[in-house]
mmCIF file of C-alpha atoms in Angstrom:
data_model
loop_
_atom_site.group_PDB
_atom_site.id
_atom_site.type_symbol
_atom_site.label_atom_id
_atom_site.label_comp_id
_atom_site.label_asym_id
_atom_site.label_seq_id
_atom_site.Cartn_x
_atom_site.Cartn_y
_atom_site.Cartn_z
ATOM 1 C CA UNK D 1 110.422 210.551 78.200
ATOM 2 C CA UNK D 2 114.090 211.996 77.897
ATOM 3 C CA UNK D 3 116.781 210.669 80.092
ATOM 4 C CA UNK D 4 117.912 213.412 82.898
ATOM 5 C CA UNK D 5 120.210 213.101 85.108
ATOM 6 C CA UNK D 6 122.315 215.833 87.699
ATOM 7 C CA UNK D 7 122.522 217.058 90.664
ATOM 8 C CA UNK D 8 119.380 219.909 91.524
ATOM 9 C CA UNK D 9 118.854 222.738 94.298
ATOM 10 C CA UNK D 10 116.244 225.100 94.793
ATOM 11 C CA UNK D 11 112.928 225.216 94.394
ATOM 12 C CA UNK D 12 109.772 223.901 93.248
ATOM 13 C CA UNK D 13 106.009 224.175 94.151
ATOM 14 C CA UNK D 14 103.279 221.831 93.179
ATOM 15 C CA UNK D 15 99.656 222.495 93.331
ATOM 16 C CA UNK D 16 96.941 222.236 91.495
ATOM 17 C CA UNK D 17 95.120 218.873 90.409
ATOM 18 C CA UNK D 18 96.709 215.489 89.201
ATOM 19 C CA UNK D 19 95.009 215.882 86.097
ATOM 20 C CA UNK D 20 95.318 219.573 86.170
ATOM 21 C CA UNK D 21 99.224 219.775 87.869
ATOM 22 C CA UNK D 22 100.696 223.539 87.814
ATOM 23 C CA UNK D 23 104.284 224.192 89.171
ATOM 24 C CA UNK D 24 106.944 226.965 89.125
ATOM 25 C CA UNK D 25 110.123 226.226 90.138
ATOM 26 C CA UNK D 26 113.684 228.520 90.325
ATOM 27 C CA UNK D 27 116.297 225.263 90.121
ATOM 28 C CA UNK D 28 119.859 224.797 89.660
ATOM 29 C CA UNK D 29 120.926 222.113 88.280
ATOM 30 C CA UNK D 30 124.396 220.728 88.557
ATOM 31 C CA UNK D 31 126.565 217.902 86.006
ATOM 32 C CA UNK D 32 122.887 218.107 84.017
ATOM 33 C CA UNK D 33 122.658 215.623 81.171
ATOM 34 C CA UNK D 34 119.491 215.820 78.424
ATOM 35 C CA UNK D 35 119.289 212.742 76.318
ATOM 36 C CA UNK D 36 122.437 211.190 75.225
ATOM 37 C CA UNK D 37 124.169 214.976 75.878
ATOM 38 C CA UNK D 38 126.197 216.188 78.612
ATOM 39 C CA UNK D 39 124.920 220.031 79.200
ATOM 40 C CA UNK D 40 126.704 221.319 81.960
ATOM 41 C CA UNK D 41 125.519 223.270 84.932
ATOM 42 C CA UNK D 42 122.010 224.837 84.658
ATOM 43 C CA UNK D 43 120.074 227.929 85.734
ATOM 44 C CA UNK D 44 116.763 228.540 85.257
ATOM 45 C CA UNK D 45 112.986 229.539 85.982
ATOM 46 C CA UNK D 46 110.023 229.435 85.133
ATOM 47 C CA UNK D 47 106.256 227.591 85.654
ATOM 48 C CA UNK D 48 103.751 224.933 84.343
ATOM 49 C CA UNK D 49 99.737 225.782 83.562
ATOM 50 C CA UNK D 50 96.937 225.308 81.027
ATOM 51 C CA UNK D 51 99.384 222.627 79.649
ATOM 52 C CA UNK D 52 102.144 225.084 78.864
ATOM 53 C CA UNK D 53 105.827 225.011 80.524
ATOM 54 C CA UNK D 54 106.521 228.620 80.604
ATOM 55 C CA UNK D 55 109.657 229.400 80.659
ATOM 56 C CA UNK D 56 111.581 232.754 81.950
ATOM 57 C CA UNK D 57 115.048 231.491 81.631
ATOM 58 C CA UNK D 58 117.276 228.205 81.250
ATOM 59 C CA UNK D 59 120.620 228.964 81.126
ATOM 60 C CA UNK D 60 124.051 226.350 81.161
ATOM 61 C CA UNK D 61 127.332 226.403 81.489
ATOM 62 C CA UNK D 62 130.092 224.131 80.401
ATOM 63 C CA UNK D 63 133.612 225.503 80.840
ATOM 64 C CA UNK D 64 133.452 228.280 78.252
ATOM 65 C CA UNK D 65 130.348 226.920 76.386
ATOM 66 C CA UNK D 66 127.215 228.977 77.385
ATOM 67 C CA UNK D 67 123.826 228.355 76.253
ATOM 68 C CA UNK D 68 121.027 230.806 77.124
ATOM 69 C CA UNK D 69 117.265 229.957 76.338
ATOM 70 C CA UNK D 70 113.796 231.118 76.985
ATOM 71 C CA UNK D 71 109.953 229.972 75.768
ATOM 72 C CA UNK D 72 106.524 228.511 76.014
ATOM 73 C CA UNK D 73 106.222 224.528 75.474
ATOM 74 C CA UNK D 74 103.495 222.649 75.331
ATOM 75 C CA UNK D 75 104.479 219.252 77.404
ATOM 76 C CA UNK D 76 102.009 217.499 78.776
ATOM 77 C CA UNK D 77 103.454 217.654 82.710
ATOM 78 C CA UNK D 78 100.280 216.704 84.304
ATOM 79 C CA UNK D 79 100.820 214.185 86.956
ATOM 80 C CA UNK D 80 98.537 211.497 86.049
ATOM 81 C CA UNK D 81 98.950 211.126 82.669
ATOM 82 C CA UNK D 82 99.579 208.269 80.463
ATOM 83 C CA UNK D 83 101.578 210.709 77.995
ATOM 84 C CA UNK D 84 103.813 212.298 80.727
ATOM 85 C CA UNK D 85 106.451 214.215 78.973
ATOM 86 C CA UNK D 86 105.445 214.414 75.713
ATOM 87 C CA UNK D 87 104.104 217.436 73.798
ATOM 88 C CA UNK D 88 100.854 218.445 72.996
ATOM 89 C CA UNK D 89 100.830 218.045 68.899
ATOM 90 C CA UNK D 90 98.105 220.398 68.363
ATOM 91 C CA UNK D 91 99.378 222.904 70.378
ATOM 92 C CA UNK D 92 101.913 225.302 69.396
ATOM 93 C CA UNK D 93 105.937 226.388 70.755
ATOM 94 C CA UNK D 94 107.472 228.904 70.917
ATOM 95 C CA UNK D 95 111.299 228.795 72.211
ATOM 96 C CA UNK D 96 115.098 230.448 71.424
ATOM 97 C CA UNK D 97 118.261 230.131 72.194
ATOM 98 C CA UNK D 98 121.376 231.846 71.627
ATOM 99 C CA UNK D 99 124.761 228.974 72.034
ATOM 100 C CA UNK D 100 128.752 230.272 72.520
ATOM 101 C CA UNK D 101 129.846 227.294 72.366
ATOM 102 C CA UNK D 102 133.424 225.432 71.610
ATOM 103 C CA UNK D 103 132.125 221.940 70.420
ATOM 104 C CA UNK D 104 128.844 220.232 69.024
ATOM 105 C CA UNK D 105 128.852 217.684 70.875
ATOM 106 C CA UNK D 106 125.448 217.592 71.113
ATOM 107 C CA UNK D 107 124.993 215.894 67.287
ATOM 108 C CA UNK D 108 127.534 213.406 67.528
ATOM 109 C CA UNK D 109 125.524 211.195 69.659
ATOM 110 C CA UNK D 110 122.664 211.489 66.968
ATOM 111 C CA UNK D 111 125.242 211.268 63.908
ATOM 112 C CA UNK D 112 127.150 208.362 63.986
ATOM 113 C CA UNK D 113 129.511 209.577 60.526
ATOM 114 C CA UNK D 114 130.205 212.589 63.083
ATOM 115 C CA UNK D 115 133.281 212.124 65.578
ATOM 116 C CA UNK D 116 133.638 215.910 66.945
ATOM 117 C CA UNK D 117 133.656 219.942 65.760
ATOM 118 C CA UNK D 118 136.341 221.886 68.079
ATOM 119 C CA UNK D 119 136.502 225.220 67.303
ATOM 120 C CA UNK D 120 134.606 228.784 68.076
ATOM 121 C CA UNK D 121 130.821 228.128 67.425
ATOM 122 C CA UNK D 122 127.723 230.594 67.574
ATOM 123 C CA UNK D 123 124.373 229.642 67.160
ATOM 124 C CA UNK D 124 120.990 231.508 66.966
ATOM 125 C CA UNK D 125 118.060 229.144 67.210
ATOM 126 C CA UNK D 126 114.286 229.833 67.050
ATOM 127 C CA UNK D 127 111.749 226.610 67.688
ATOM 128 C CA UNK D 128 108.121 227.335 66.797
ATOM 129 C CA UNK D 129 104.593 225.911 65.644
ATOM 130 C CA UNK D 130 103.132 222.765 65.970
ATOM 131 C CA UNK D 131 105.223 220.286 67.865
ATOM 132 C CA UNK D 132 104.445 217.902 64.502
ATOM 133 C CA UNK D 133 105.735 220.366 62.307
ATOM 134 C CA UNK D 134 108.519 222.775 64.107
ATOM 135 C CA UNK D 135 109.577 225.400 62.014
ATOM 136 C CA UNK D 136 113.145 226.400 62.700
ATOM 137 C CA UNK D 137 114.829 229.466 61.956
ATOM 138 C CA UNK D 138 118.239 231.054 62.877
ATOM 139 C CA UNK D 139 122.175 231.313 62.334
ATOM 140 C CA UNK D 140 125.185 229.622 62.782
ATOM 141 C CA UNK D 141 128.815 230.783 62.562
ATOM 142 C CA UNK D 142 131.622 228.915 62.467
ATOM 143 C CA UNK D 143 135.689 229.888 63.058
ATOM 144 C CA UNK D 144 138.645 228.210 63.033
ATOM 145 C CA UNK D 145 137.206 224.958 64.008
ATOM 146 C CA UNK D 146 138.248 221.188 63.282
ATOM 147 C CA UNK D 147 136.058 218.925 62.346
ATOM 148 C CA UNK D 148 136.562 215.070 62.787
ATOM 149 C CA UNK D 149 134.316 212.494 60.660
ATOM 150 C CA UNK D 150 134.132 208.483 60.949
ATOM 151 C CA UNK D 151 134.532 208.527 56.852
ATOM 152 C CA UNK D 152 138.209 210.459 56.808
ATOM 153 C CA UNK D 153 141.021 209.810 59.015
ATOM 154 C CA UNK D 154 142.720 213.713 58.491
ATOM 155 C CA UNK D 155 140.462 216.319 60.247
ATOM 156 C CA UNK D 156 139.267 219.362 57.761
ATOM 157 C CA UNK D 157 141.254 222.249 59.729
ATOM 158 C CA UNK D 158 141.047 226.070 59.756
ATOM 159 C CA UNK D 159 137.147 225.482 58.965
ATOM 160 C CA UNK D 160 135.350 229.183 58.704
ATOM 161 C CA UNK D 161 131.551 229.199 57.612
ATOM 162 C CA UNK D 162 128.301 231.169 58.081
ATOM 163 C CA UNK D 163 124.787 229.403 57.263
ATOM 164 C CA UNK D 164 121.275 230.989 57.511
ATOM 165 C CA UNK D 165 118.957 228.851 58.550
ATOM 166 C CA UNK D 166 114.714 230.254 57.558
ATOM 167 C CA UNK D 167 111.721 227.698 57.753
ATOM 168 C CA UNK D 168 114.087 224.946 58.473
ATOM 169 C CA UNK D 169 116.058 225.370 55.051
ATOM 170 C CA UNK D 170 120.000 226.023 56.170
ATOM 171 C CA UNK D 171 121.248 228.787 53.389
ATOM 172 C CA UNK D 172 125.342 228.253 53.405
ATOM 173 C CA UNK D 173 126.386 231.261 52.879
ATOM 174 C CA UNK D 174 129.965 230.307 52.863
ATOM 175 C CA UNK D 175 131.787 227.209 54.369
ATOM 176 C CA UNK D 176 135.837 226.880 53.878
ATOM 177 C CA UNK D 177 138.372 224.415 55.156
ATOM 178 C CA UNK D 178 141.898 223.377 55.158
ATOM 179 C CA UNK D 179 142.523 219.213 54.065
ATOM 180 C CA UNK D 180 146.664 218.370 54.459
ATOM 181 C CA UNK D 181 148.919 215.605 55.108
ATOM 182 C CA UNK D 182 150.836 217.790 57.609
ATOM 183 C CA UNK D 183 149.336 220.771 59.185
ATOM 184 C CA UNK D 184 151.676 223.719 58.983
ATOM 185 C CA UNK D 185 152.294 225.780 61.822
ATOM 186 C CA UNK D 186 153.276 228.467 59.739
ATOM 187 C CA UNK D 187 149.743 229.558 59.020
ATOM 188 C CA UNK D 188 151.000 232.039 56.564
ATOM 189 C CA UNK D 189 151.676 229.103 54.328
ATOM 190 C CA UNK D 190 148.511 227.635 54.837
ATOM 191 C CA UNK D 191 145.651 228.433 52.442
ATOM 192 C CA UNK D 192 141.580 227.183 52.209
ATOM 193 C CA UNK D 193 141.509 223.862 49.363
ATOM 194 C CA UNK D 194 137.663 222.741 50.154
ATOM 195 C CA UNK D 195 134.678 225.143 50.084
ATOM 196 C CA UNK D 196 131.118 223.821 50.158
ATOM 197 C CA UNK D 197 128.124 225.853 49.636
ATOM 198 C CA UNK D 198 124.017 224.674 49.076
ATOM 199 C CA UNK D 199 121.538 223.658 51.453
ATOM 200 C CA UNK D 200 120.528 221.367 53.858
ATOM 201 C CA UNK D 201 116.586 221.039 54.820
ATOM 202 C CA UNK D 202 115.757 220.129 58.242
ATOM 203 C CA UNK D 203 112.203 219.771 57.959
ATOM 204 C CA UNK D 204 112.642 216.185 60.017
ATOM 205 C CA UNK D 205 115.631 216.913 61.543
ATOM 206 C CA UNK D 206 117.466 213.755 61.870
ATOM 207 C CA UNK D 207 116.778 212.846 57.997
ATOM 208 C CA UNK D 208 117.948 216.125 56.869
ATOM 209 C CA UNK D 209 117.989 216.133 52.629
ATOM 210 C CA UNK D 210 120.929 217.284 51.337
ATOM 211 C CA UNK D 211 121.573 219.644 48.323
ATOM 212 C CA UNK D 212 125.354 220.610 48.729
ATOM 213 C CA UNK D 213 127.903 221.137 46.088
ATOM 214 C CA UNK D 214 132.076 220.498 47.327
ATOM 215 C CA UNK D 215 134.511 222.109 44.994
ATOM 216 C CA UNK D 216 138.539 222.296 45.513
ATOM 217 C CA UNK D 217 139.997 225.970 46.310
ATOM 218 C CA UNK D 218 142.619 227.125 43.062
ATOM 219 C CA UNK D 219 143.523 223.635 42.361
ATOM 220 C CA UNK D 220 145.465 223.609 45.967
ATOM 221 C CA UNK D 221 146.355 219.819 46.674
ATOM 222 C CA UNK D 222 143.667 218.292 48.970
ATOM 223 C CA UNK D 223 144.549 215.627 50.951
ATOM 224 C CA UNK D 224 142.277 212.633 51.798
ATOM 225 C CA UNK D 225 142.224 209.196 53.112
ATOM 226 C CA UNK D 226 138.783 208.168 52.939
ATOM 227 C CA UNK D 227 138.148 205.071 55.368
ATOM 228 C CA UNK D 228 135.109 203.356 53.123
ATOM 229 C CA UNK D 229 136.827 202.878 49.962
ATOM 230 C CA UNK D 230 140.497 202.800 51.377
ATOM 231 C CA UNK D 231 141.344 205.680 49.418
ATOM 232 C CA UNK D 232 144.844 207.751 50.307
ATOM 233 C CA UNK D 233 146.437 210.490 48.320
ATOM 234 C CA UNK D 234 146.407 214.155 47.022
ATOM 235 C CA UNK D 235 143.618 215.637 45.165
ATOM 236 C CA UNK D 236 144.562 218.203 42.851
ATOM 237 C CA UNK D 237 140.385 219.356 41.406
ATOM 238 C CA UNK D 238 137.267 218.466 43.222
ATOM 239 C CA UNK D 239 134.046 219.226 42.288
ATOM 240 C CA UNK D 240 131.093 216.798 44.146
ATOM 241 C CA UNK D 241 127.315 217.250 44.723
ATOM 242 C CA UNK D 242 125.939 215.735 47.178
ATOM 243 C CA UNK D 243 121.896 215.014 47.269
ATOM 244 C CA UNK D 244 119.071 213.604 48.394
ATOM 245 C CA UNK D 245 117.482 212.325 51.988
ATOM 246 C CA UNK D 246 117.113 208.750 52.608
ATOM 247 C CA UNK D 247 119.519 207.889 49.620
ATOM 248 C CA UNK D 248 122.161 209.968 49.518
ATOM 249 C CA UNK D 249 123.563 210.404 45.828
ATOM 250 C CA UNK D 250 127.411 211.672 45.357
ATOM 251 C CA UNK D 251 128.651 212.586 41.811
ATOM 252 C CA UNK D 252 131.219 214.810 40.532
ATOM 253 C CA UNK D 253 134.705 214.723 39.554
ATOM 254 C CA UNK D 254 137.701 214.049 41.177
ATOM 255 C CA UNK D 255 141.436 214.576 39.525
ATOM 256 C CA UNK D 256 143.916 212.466 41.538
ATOM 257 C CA UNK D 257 147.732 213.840 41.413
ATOM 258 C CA UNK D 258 149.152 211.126 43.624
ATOM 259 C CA UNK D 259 146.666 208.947 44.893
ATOM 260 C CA UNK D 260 146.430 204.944 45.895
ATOM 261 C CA UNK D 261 143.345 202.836 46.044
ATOM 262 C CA UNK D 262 143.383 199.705 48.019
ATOM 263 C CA UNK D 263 141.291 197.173 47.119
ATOM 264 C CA UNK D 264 141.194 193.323 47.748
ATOM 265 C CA UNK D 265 140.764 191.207 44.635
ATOM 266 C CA UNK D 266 139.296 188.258 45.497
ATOM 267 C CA UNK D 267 138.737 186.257 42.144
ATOM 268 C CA UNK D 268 141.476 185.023 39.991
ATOM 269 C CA UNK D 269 139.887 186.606 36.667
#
């Protein structure tokens, strides 16, 4: 079962059977954490029957992050059972939930090449079918966000996208960044070098399969200093695909304009 943790108030009824347990609770939950992920404070309501968490409303708050959700899961909640907490496979969900949030921290537990995303961040998320086979489907938009990876030491700034996401296949519709030496504040001055666009299918969600293509904005220098090949200089043309699940293939072409590689030579020849 998932780790929780927090603080909760309120209430919650039991009846029913031990191999037929029903509930309905109206909780608040405070300092929540789900998983590896720190939520926030949480609202909700709802009940449990017929195998089915019903649920009216679970709502968080995290500063100025607010996530609001609502659904039917099937999680097996009955009392004495030897698979407390986990989900029914053959039955179906049915959940959304709408995110303003100012971070994802919630993947960089789960993605260890992912440090952080800061920026303004709204996501539309739909969770249904067979809990074997969830079909996903919604949006994300992204705005002047930051994001910070474990394979570059400079952030991609000024990062502005929008991606579709129907039967788990994430559409980019468009996904632009800034990559400098030395940010600017004279945004004026300042103009988009990176754009990616493709898809990404989630169909097992944490072994996405990747079908992107990364291309350099007008031949604007692109700065880089990529931490597993020790590689530190300008860019002045990039054009990358980037492919496949388990194996991840990257090809392409890269034009260096001032650029040093450094590399340890350890035989003589």
């Amino acid at each position: 079962f998932y780790n929780l943790e927090g603080w909760a108030t309120g209430r919650l009824k039991i009846f029913g059977t031990l191999d037929q347990t029903n509930f309905d609770f109206n909780t608040e939950v405070k300092e929540a954490v789900f998983d590896r992920v720190f939520i926030g404070d949480i609202d909700s309501k709802g009940t449990y029957s017929a195998n089915r968490l019903d649920i009216d409303y679970a709502n968080s708050k995290n500063n100025e992050e607010i996530i609001k959700s609502y659904g039917s899961v099937p999680f097996d909640l009955n009392l004495s059972s030897k698979n407390f907490g986990r989900f029914f496979e053959n039955d179906s969900l049915d959940f959304h939930s709408k995110a303003n949030l100012k971070s994802m921290h919630f993947l960089s537990p789960y993605i260890p090449e992912l440090d952080s995303v800061r920026g303004t961040i709204d996501i539309a998320l739909s969770l249904t079918g067979p809990s074997s086979a969830i079909v996903r489907n919604g949006s994300i938009d992204v705005n002047n966000a930051s994001i910070y990876t474990m394979l570059i030491n400079n952030p991609l700034i000024n990062v502005n996208g929008s991606a579709v996401i129907s039967d788990n296949e994430m559409q980019i519709k468009y996904l632009k960044g800034i990559s400098l030496e030395n940010f600017s504040n004279n945004k004026m001055n300042v103009f988009d070098n990176i754009s990616v666009i493709g898809s990404i299918d989630f169909s097992r969600f944490f072994e996405p399969n990747y079908n992107l293509s990364v291309n350099s904005i007008n031949n604007r220098n692109i700065f880089i200093e990529a931490i597993p090949i020790d590689l530190e200089g300008n860019l002045d043309s990039l054009n990358i695909s980037i492919t496949g699940r388990d194996t991840v293939n990257i090809s392409g072409l890269i034009e260096a304009v001032d650029a040093t590689i450094f590399h340890e030579f350890i035989s003589e020849d």
